PDB file of C-alpha atoms in Angstrom:
ATOM      1  CA  UNK A   1      77.972  80.195 115.000  1.00  0.00           C
ATOM      2  CA  UNK A   2      80.202  82.650 113.138  1.00  0.00           C
ATOM      3  CA  UNK A   3      83.515  80.847 112.683  1.00  0.00           C
ATOM      4  CA  UNK A   4      85.645  83.997 112.876  1.00  0.00           C
ATOM      5  CA  UNK A   5      83.940  85.182 116.067  1.00  0.00           C
ATOM      6  CA  UNK A   6      83.765  81.769 117.752  1.00  0.00           C
ATOM      7  CA  UNK A   7      85.665  81.318 121.044  1.00  0.00           C
ATOM      8  CA  UNK A   8      89.032  79.735 120.373  1.00  0.00           C
ATOM      9  CA  UNK A   9      89.211  81.216 116.861  1.00  0.00           C
ATOM     10  CA  UNK A  10      88.813  84.968 117.367  1.00  0.00           C
ATOM     11  CA  UNK A  11      91.430  85.016 120.138  1.00  0.00           C
ATOM     12  CA  UNK A  12      93.812  82.533 118.489  1.00  0.00           C
ATOM     13  CA  UNK A  13      97.122  83.840 117.106  1.00  0.00           C
ATOM     14  CA  UNK A  14      95.895  82.729 113.672  1.00  0.00           C
ATOM     15  CA  UNK A  15      92.391  84.134 114.136  1.00  0.00           C
ATOM     16  CA  UNK A  16      92.933  87.149 111.874  1.00  0.00           C
ATOM     17  CA  UNK A  17      94.384  84.847 109.236  1.00  0.00           C
ATOM     18  CA  UNK A  18      91.123  82.857 109.245  1.00  0.00           C
ATOM     19  CA  UNK A  19      89.167  86.115 108.994  1.00  0.00           C
ATOM     20  CA  UNK A  20      91.122  87.395 105.965  1.00  0.00           C
ATOM     21  CA  UNK A  21      91.012  84.018 104.246  1.00  0.00           C
ATOM     22  CA  UNK A  22      87.223  83.955 104.587  1.00  0.00           C
ATOM     23  CA  UNK A  23      86.542  87.585 103.640  1.00  0.00           C
ATOM     24  CA  UNK A  24      88.712  87.504 100.507  1.00  0.00           C
ATOM     25  CA  UNK A  25      88.644  83.813  99.617  1.00  0.00           C
ATOM     26  CA  UNK A  26      92.430  83.588  99.847  1.00  0.00           C
ATOM     27  CA  UNK A  27      94.282  80.388  99.094  1.00  0.00           C
ATOM     28  CA  UNK A  28      96.082  78.741 102.005  1.00  0.00           C
ATOM     29  CA  UNK A  29      99.547  79.569 100.685  1.00  0.00           C
ATOM     30  CA  UNK A  30      98.549  83.150  99.863  1.00  0.00           C
ATOM     31  CA  UNK A  31      97.250  84.011 103.314  1.00  0.00           C
ATOM     32  CA  UNK A  32     100.311  82.426 104.944  1.00  0.00           C
ATOM     33  CA  UNK A  33     102.478  84.501 102.578  1.00  0.00           C
ATOM     34  CA  UNK A  34     100.950  87.905 103.387  1.00  0.00           C
ATOM     35  CA  UNK A  35     103.660  90.484 104.117  1.00  0.00           C
ATOM     36  CA  UNK A  36     103.655  93.416 106.524  1.00  0.00           C
ATOM     37  CA  UNK A  37     105.099  95.732 103.887  1.00  0.00           C
ATOM     38  CA  UNK A  38     102.038  94.969 101.744  1.00  0.00           C
ATOM     39  CA  UNK A  39      99.671  96.351 104.389  1.00  0.00           C
ATOM     40  CA  UNK A  40      98.783 100.041 103.947  1.00  0.00           C
ATOM     41  CA  UNK A  41      96.297 101.211 106.595  1.00  0.00           C
ATOM     42  CA  UNK A  42      96.202 104.746 105.179  1.00  0.00           C
ATOM     43  CA  UNK A  43      95.240 103.574 101.710  1.00  0.00           C
ATOM     44  CA  UNK A  44      93.120 100.823 103.302  1.00  0.00           C
ATOM     45  CA  UNK A  45      94.679  98.148 101.126  1.00  0.00           C
ATOM     46  CA  UNK A  46      96.478  94.834 101.473  1.00  0.00           C
ATOM     47  CA  UNK A  47      98.503  93.477  98.553  1.00  0.00           C
ATOM     48  CA  UNK A  48      98.755  89.752  97.871  1.00  0.00           C
ATOM     49  CA  UNK A  49     102.303  89.235  96.596  1.00  0.00           C
ATOM     50  CA  UNK A  50     103.722  85.981  97.989  1.00  0.00           C
ATOM     51  CA  UNK A  51     102.818  82.419  98.829  1.00  0.00           C
ATOM     52  CA  UNK A  52     104.169  79.886 101.312  1.00  0.00           C
ATOM     53  CA  UNK A  53     104.530  76.368  99.933  1.00  0.00           C
ATOM     54  CA  UNK A  54     105.983  73.006 100.916  1.00  0.00           C
ATOM     55  CA  UNK A  55     108.105  71.693  98.056  1.00  0.00           C
ATOM     56  CA  UNK A  56     110.164  68.580  97.462  1.00  0.00           C
ATOM     57  CA  UNK A  57     113.796  68.981  98.401  1.00  0.00           C
ATOM     58  CA  UNK A  58     115.811  68.411  95.233  1.00  0.00           C
ATOM     59  CA  UNK A  59     119.069  68.195  97.161  1.00  0.00           C
ATOM     60  CA  UNK A  60     119.959  64.461  97.200  1.00  0.00           C
ATOM     61  CA  UNK A  61     122.110  65.004 100.279  1.00  0.00           C
ATOM     62  CA  UNK A  62     119.366  66.851 102.133  1.00  0.00           C
ATOM     63  CA  UNK A  63     118.098  65.376 105.366  1.00  0.00           C
ATOM     64  CA  UNK A  64     114.500  66.479 104.807  1.00  0.00           C
ATOM     65  CA  UNK A  65     112.488  65.285 101.801  1.00  0.00           C
ATOM     66  CA  UNK A  66     110.566  68.565 101.655  1.00  0.00           C
ATOM     67  CA  UNK A  67     111.198  72.205 102.483  1.00  0.00           C
ATOM     68  CA  UNK A  68     109.028  75.246 103.128  1.00  0.00           C
ATOM     69  CA  UNK A  69     109.639  78.208 100.831  1.00  0.00           C
ATOM     70  CA  UNK A  70     108.306  81.727 100.348  1.00  0.00           C
ATOM     71  CA  UNK A  71     107.761  82.377  96.666  1.00  0.00           C
ATOM     72  CA  UNK A  72     106.630  85.494  94.829  1.00  0.00           C
ATOM     73  CA  UNK A  73     103.358  85.163  92.941  1.00  0.00           C
ATOM     74  CA  UNK A  74     104.136  85.176  89.248  1.00  0.00           C
ATOM     75  CA  UNK A  75     100.953  86.116  87.384  1.00  0.00           C
ATOM     76  CA  UNK A  76      99.301  89.520  87.188  1.00  0.00           C
ATOM     77  CA  UNK A  77      95.923  88.125  88.238  1.00  0.00           C
ATOM     78  CA  UNK A  78      97.350  86.385  91.310  1.00  0.00           C
ATOM     79  CA  UNK A  79      99.204  89.525  92.424  1.00  0.00           C
ATOM     80  CA  UNK A  80      96.305  91.698  93.493  1.00  0.00           C
ATOM     81  CA  UNK A  81      95.240  94.490  95.823  1.00  0.00           C
ATOM     82  CA  UNK A  82      92.535  93.872  98.422  1.00  0.00           C
ATOM     83  CA  UNK A  83      90.419  96.730  99.745  1.00  0.00           C
ATOM     84  CA  UNK A  84      90.088  96.802 103.531  1.00  0.00           C
ATOM     85  CA  UNK A  85      87.280  98.061 105.743  1.00  0.00           C
ATOM     86  CA  UNK A  86      88.029  99.992 108.968  1.00  0.00           C
ATOM     87  CA  UNK A  87      87.058  96.862 110.928  1.00  0.00           C
ATOM     88  CA  UNK A  88      89.565  94.717 109.051  1.00  0.00           C
ATOM     89  CA  UNK A  89      92.279  97.327 109.523  1.00  0.00           C
ATOM     90  CA  UNK A  90      91.685  97.331 113.275  1.00  0.00           C
ATOM     91  CA  UNK A  91      91.815  93.534 113.350  1.00  0.00           C
ATOM     92  CA  UNK A  92      95.149  93.541 111.501  1.00  0.00           C
ATOM     93  CA  UNK A  93      96.550  96.229 113.796  1.00  0.00           C
ATOM     94  CA  UNK A  94      95.552  94.173 116.836  1.00  0.00           C
ATOM     95  CA  UNK A  95      97.283  91.168 115.301  1.00  0.00           C
ATOM     96  CA  UNK A  96     100.354  93.339 114.707  1.00  0.00           C
ATOM     97  CA  UNK A  97     100.544  94.095 118.435  1.00  0.00           C
ATOM     98  CA  UNK A  98     100.386  90.375 119.259  1.00  0.00           C
ATOM     99  CA  UNK A  99     102.963  89.681 116.548  1.00  0.00           C
ATOM    100  CA  UNK A 100     105.374  92.234 118.041  1.00  0.00           C
ATOM    101  CA  UNK A 101     105.039  90.676 121.503  1.00  0.00           C
ATOM    102  CA  UNK A 102     105.938  87.262 120.095  1.00  0.00           C
ATOM    103  CA  UNK A 103     108.957  88.731 118.335  1.00  0.00           C
ATOM    104  CA  UNK A 104     110.190  90.331 121.558  1.00  0.00           C
ATOM    105  CA  UNK A 105     109.622  87.110 123.465  1.00  0.00           C
ATOM    106  CA  UNK A 106     111.597  85.069 120.928  1.00  0.00           C
ATOM    107  CA  UNK A 107     114.523  87.498 121.104  1.00  0.00           C
ATOM    108  CA  UNK A 108     117.641  86.209 119.351  1.00  0.00           C
ATOM    109  CA  UNK A 109     115.764  83.089 118.235  1.00  0.00           C
ATOM    110  CA  UNK A 110     113.538  85.181 115.949  1.00  0.00           C
ATOM    111  CA  UNK A 111     114.174  84.975 112.195  1.00  0.00           C
ATOM    112  CA  UNK A 112     112.643  87.892 110.312  1.00  0.00           C
ATOM    113  CA  UNK A 113     110.948  87.204 106.973  1.00  0.00           C
ATOM    114  CA  UNK A 114     108.445  90.052 106.976  1.00  0.00           C
ATOM    115  CA  UNK A 115     105.499  87.664 107.224  1.00  0.00           C
ATOM    116  CA  UNK A 116     102.234  88.615 108.883  1.00  0.00           C
ATOM    117  CA  UNK A 117     101.501  85.075 110.034  1.00  0.00           C
ATOM    118  CA  UNK A 118     104.787  83.302 110.764  1.00  0.00           C
ATOM    119  CA  UNK A 119     105.572  80.777 113.480  1.00  0.00           C
ATOM    120  CA  UNK A 120     106.307  81.956 117.021  1.00  0.00           C
ATOM    121  CA  UNK A 121     109.925  82.366 115.894  1.00  0.00           C
ATOM    122  CA  UNK A 122     109.317  84.264 112.647  1.00  0.00           C
ATOM    123  CA  UNK A 123     109.727  81.410 110.176  1.00  0.00           C
ATOM    124  CA  UNK A 124     107.181  80.587 107.457  1.00  0.00           C
ATOM    125  CA  UNK A 125     104.264  78.600 108.840  1.00  0.00           C
ATOM    126  CA  UNK A 126     103.969  75.056 107.562  1.00  0.00           C
ATOM    127  CA  UNK A 127     100.854  74.907 105.318  1.00  0.00           C
ATOM    128  CA  UNK A 128     100.093  71.336 106.406  1.00  0.00           C
ATOM    129  CA  UNK A 129     100.442  72.220 110.078  1.00  0.00           C
ATOM    130  CA  UNK A 130      98.016  75.107 109.588  1.00  0.00           C
ATOM    131  CA  UNK A 131      95.542  72.778 107.865  1.00  0.00           C
ATOM    132  CA  UNK A 132      95.537  70.472 110.898  1.00  0.00           C
ATOM    133  CA  UNK A 133      95.202  73.454 113.239  1.00  0.00           C
ATOM    134  CA  UNK A 134      92.290  74.888 111.282  1.00  0.00           C
ATOM    135  CA  UNK A 135      90.541  71.530 111.209  1.00  0.00           C
ATOM    136  CA  UNK A 136      90.729  71.348 115.013  1.00  0.00           C
ATOM    137  CA  UNK A 137      89.385  74.879 115.366  1.00  0.00           C
ATOM    138  CA  UNK A 138      86.502  74.113 112.983  1.00  0.00           C
ATOM    139  CA  UNK A 139      85.568  71.002 114.951  1.00  0.00           C
ATOM    140  CA  UNK A 140      85.479  73.021 118.181  1.00  0.00           C
ATOM    141  CA  UNK A 141      82.945  75.403 116.636  1.00  0.00           C
ATOM    142  CA  UNK A 142      80.741  72.513 115.515  1.00  0.00           C
ATOM    143  CA  UNK A 143      81.492  72.782 111.782  1.00  0.00           C
ATOM    144  CA  UNK A 144      83.055  69.362 111.532  1.00  0.00           C
ATOM    145  CA  UNK A 145      86.156  68.535 109.525  1.00  0.00           C
ATOM    146  CA  UNK A 146      87.005  71.609 107.447  1.00  0.00           C
ATOM    147  CA  UNK A 147      90.048  72.236 105.260  1.00  0.00           C
ATOM    148  CA  UNK A 148      91.346  75.815 104.771  1.00  0.00           C
ATOM    149  CA  UNK A 149      90.119  75.610 101.173  1.00  0.00           C
ATOM    150  CA  UNK A 150      86.581  75.646 102.590  1.00  0.00           C
ATOM    151  CA  UNK A 151      87.279  79.258 103.579  1.00  0.00           C
ATOM    152  CA  UNK A 152      87.978  80.122  99.939  1.00  0.00           C
ATOM    153  CA  UNK A 153      84.764  78.500  98.720  1.00  0.00           C
ATOM    154  CA  UNK A 154      82.755  80.087 101.522  1.00  0.00           C
ATOM    155  CA  UNK A 155      84.241  83.521 100.837  1.00  0.00           C
ATOM    156  CA  UNK A 156      83.420  83.282  97.136  1.00  0.00           C
ATOM    157  CA  UNK A 157      79.879  82.124  97.900  1.00  0.00           C
ATOM    158  CA  UNK A 158      79.318  84.993 100.329  1.00  0.00           C
ATOM    159  CA  UNK A 159      80.592  87.572  97.841  1.00  0.00           C
ATOM    160  CA  UNK A 160      78.244  86.292  95.143  1.00  0.00           C
ATOM    161  CA  UNK A 161      75.333  86.042  97.588  1.00  0.00           C
ATOM    162  CA  UNK A 162      75.821  89.730  98.398  1.00  0.00           C
ATOM    163  CA  UNK A 163      75.318  90.575  94.726  1.00  0.00           C
ATOM    164  CA  UNK A 164      78.918  91.288  93.762  1.00  0.00           C
ATOM    165  CA  UNK A 165      79.495  90.994  89.977  1.00  0.00           C
ATOM    166  CA  UNK A 166      81.212  87.829  88.817  1.00  0.00           C
ATOM    167  CA  UNK A 167      84.178  89.697  87.341  1.00  0.00           C
ATOM    168  CA  UNK A 168      84.815  91.469  90.668  1.00  0.00           C
ATOM    169  CA  UNK A 169      84.688  88.192  92.585  1.00  0.00           C
ATOM    170  CA  UNK A 170      87.079  86.701  90.038  1.00  0.00           C
ATOM    171  CA  UNK A 171      89.581  89.528  90.618  1.00  0.00           C
ATOM    172  CA  UNK A 172      89.382  89.201  94.402  1.00  0.00           C
ATOM    173  CA  UNK A 173      89.917  85.438  94.206  1.00  0.00           C
ATOM    174  CA  UNK A 174      92.862  85.867  91.854  1.00  0.00           C
ATOM    175  CA  UNK A 175      91.536  83.494  89.207  1.00  0.00           C
ATOM    176  CA  UNK A 176      93.428  83.411  85.925  1.00  0.00           C
ATOM    177  CA  UNK A 177      90.221  84.296  84.083  1.00  0.00           C
ATOM    178  CA  UNK A 178      86.553  84.986  84.754  1.00  0.00           C
ATOM    179  CA  UNK A 179      85.776  81.726  82.924  1.00  0.00           C
ATOM    180  CA  UNK A 180      87.299  79.767  85.810  1.00  0.00           C
ATOM    181  CA  UNK A 181      85.160  81.638  88.322  1.00  0.00           C
ATOM    182  CA  UNK A 182      82.060  80.968  86.253  1.00  0.00           C
ATOM    183  CA  UNK A 183      82.860  77.267  85.917  1.00  0.00           C
ATOM    184  CA  UNK A 184      83.391  76.839  89.666  1.00  0.00           C
ATOM    185  CA  UNK A 185      80.712  79.149  91.062  1.00  0.00           C
ATOM    186  CA  UNK A 186      78.337  79.735  88.150  1.00  0.00           C
ATOM    187  CA  UNK A 187      75.677  77.514  89.713  1.00  0.00           C
ATOM    188  CA  UNK A 188      75.337  80.044  92.537  1.00  0.00           C
ATOM    189  CA  UNK A 189      74.061  82.610  90.030  1.00  0.00           C
ATOM    190  CA  UNK A 190      71.009  80.538  89.112  1.00  0.00           C
ATOM    191  CA  UNK A 191      68.823  82.535  91.511  1.00  0.00           C
ATOM    192  CA  UNK A 192      69.986  85.821  89.981  1.00  0.00           C
ATOM    193  CA  UNK A 193      69.215  84.606  86.473  1.00  0.00           C
ATOM    194  CA  UNK A 194      65.731  83.502  87.534  1.00  0.00           C
ATOM    195  CA  UNK A 195      65.098  86.827  89.269  1.00  0.00           C
ATOM    196  CA  UNK A 196      66.182  88.736  86.157  1.00  0.00           C
ATOM    197  CA  UNK A 197      63.878  86.646  83.944  1.00  0.00           C
ATOM    198  CA  UNK A 198      60.941  87.087  86.318  1.00  0.00           C
ATOM    199  CA  UNK A 199      61.502  90.849  86.444  1.00  0.00           C
ATOM    200  CA  UNK A 200      61.533  91.361  82.674  1.00  0.00           C
ATOM    201  CA  UNK A 201      58.702  88.851  82.176  1.00  0.00           C
ATOM    202  CA  UNK A 202      56.572  90.640  84.743  1.00  0.00           C
ATOM    203  CA  UNK A 203      57.254  94.015  83.151  1.00  0.00           C
ATOM    204  CA  UNK A 204      56.420  92.847  79.634  1.00  0.00           C
ATOM    205  CA  UNK A 205      53.482  90.584  80.425  1.00  0.00           C
ATOM    206  CA  UNK A 206      51.749  92.876  82.887  1.00  0.00           C
ATOM    207  CA  UNK A 207      52.376  91.031  86.137  1.00  0.00           C
ATOM    208  CA  UNK A 208      53.856  94.174  87.606  1.00  0.00           C
ATOM    209  CA  UNK A 209      53.814  97.852  86.612  1.00  0.00           C
ATOM    210  CA  UNK A 210      56.216  98.301  83.680  1.00  0.00           C
ATOM    211  CA  UNK A 211      59.267 100.412  84.270  1.00  0.00           C
ATOM    212  CA  UNK A 212      59.514 103.337  81.839  1.00  0.00           C
ATOM    213  CA  UNK A 213      62.795 103.243  79.926  1.00  0.00           C
ATOM    214  CA  UNK A 214      65.144 106.182  80.289  1.00  0.00           C
ATOM    215  CA  UNK A 215      65.334 107.857  76.913  1.00  0.00           C
ATOM    216  CA  UNK A 216      67.264 110.777  75.530  1.00  0.00           C
ATOM    217  CA  UNK A 217      65.474 114.036  74.623  1.00  0.00           C
ATOM    218  CA  UNK A 218      63.967 114.053  71.150  1.00  0.00           C
ATOM    219  CA  UNK A 219      66.454 116.656  69.968  1.00  0.00           C
ATOM    220  CA  UNK A 220      69.443 114.750  71.322  1.00  0.00           C
ATOM    221  CA  UNK A 221      71.969 113.714  68.699  1.00  0.00           C
ATOM    222  CA  UNK A 222      72.257 109.951  68.271  1.00  0.00           C
ATOM    223  CA  UNK A 223      75.948 109.504  69.012  1.00  0.00           C
ATOM    224  CA  UNK A 224      75.778 106.122  70.701  1.00  0.00           C
ATOM    225  CA  UNK A 225      76.447 107.757  74.068  1.00  0.00           C
ATOM    226  CA  UNK A 226      73.968 108.050  76.912  1.00  0.00           C
ATOM    227  CA  UNK A 227      72.487 111.469  77.578  1.00  0.00           C
ATOM    228  CA  UNK A 228      72.796 113.235  80.898  1.00  0.00           C
ATOM    229  CA  UNK A 229      69.244 112.153  81.688  1.00  0.00           C
ATOM    230  CA  UNK A 230      70.055 108.462  81.406  1.00  0.00           C
ATOM    231  CA  UNK A 231      73.449 108.653  83.075  1.00  0.00           C
ATOM    232  CA  UNK A 232      73.329 107.409  86.703  1.00  0.00           C
ATOM    233  CA  UNK A 233      74.224 109.913  89.405  1.00  0.00           C
ATOM    234  CA  UNK A 234      77.638 109.667  91.008  1.00  0.00           C
ATOM    235  CA  UNK A 235      78.825 110.997  94.311  1.00  0.00           C
TER     236      UNK A 235
END
């Protein structure tokens, strides 16, 4: 059963959060830190700019040992722009309507932080509380005990399975470098490497009709650039 469409998940107040985390492989703190001012339905983009974390309280006189904070992402690779489909935009807009109803219901008890997925009173959602919630939702759909990080791994796997280049997947995931993406998910490309070897082997050894290479006209100047004949068509 599709997790995002499963009863109890799709209609949950955090259902769109689960959807975005899966589609883009977002980290738990990143998806909890998504901001409304980073959502641009006209440009069809969503910027990842902040993260919600639980940190140790350094105040010796503090009552609580930890505190929840909203922090700005510091690296260029972690601050990224996600491209949205019309379906995702509609899902976010629907969530916005639900969000506005909760804000009106909370009234004076609402604390505005600009978050897309806050608590019912506007405060940052506790990452650990969300992990427990997500685990319960996953169990209800028959997936067993899942952690939100499973959404990140699943999203990355789906992107690679659809044939997206490794460097694109790395940018969407916000990895510090493509080397990290390759180390973590490189094993998923084994099938692609085998297919590429079989294709060239078949072409060279006669197991399938060889594909004629695209060559420049004989009178073309050898400048190291592709000719118009070999350049792929663009819309």
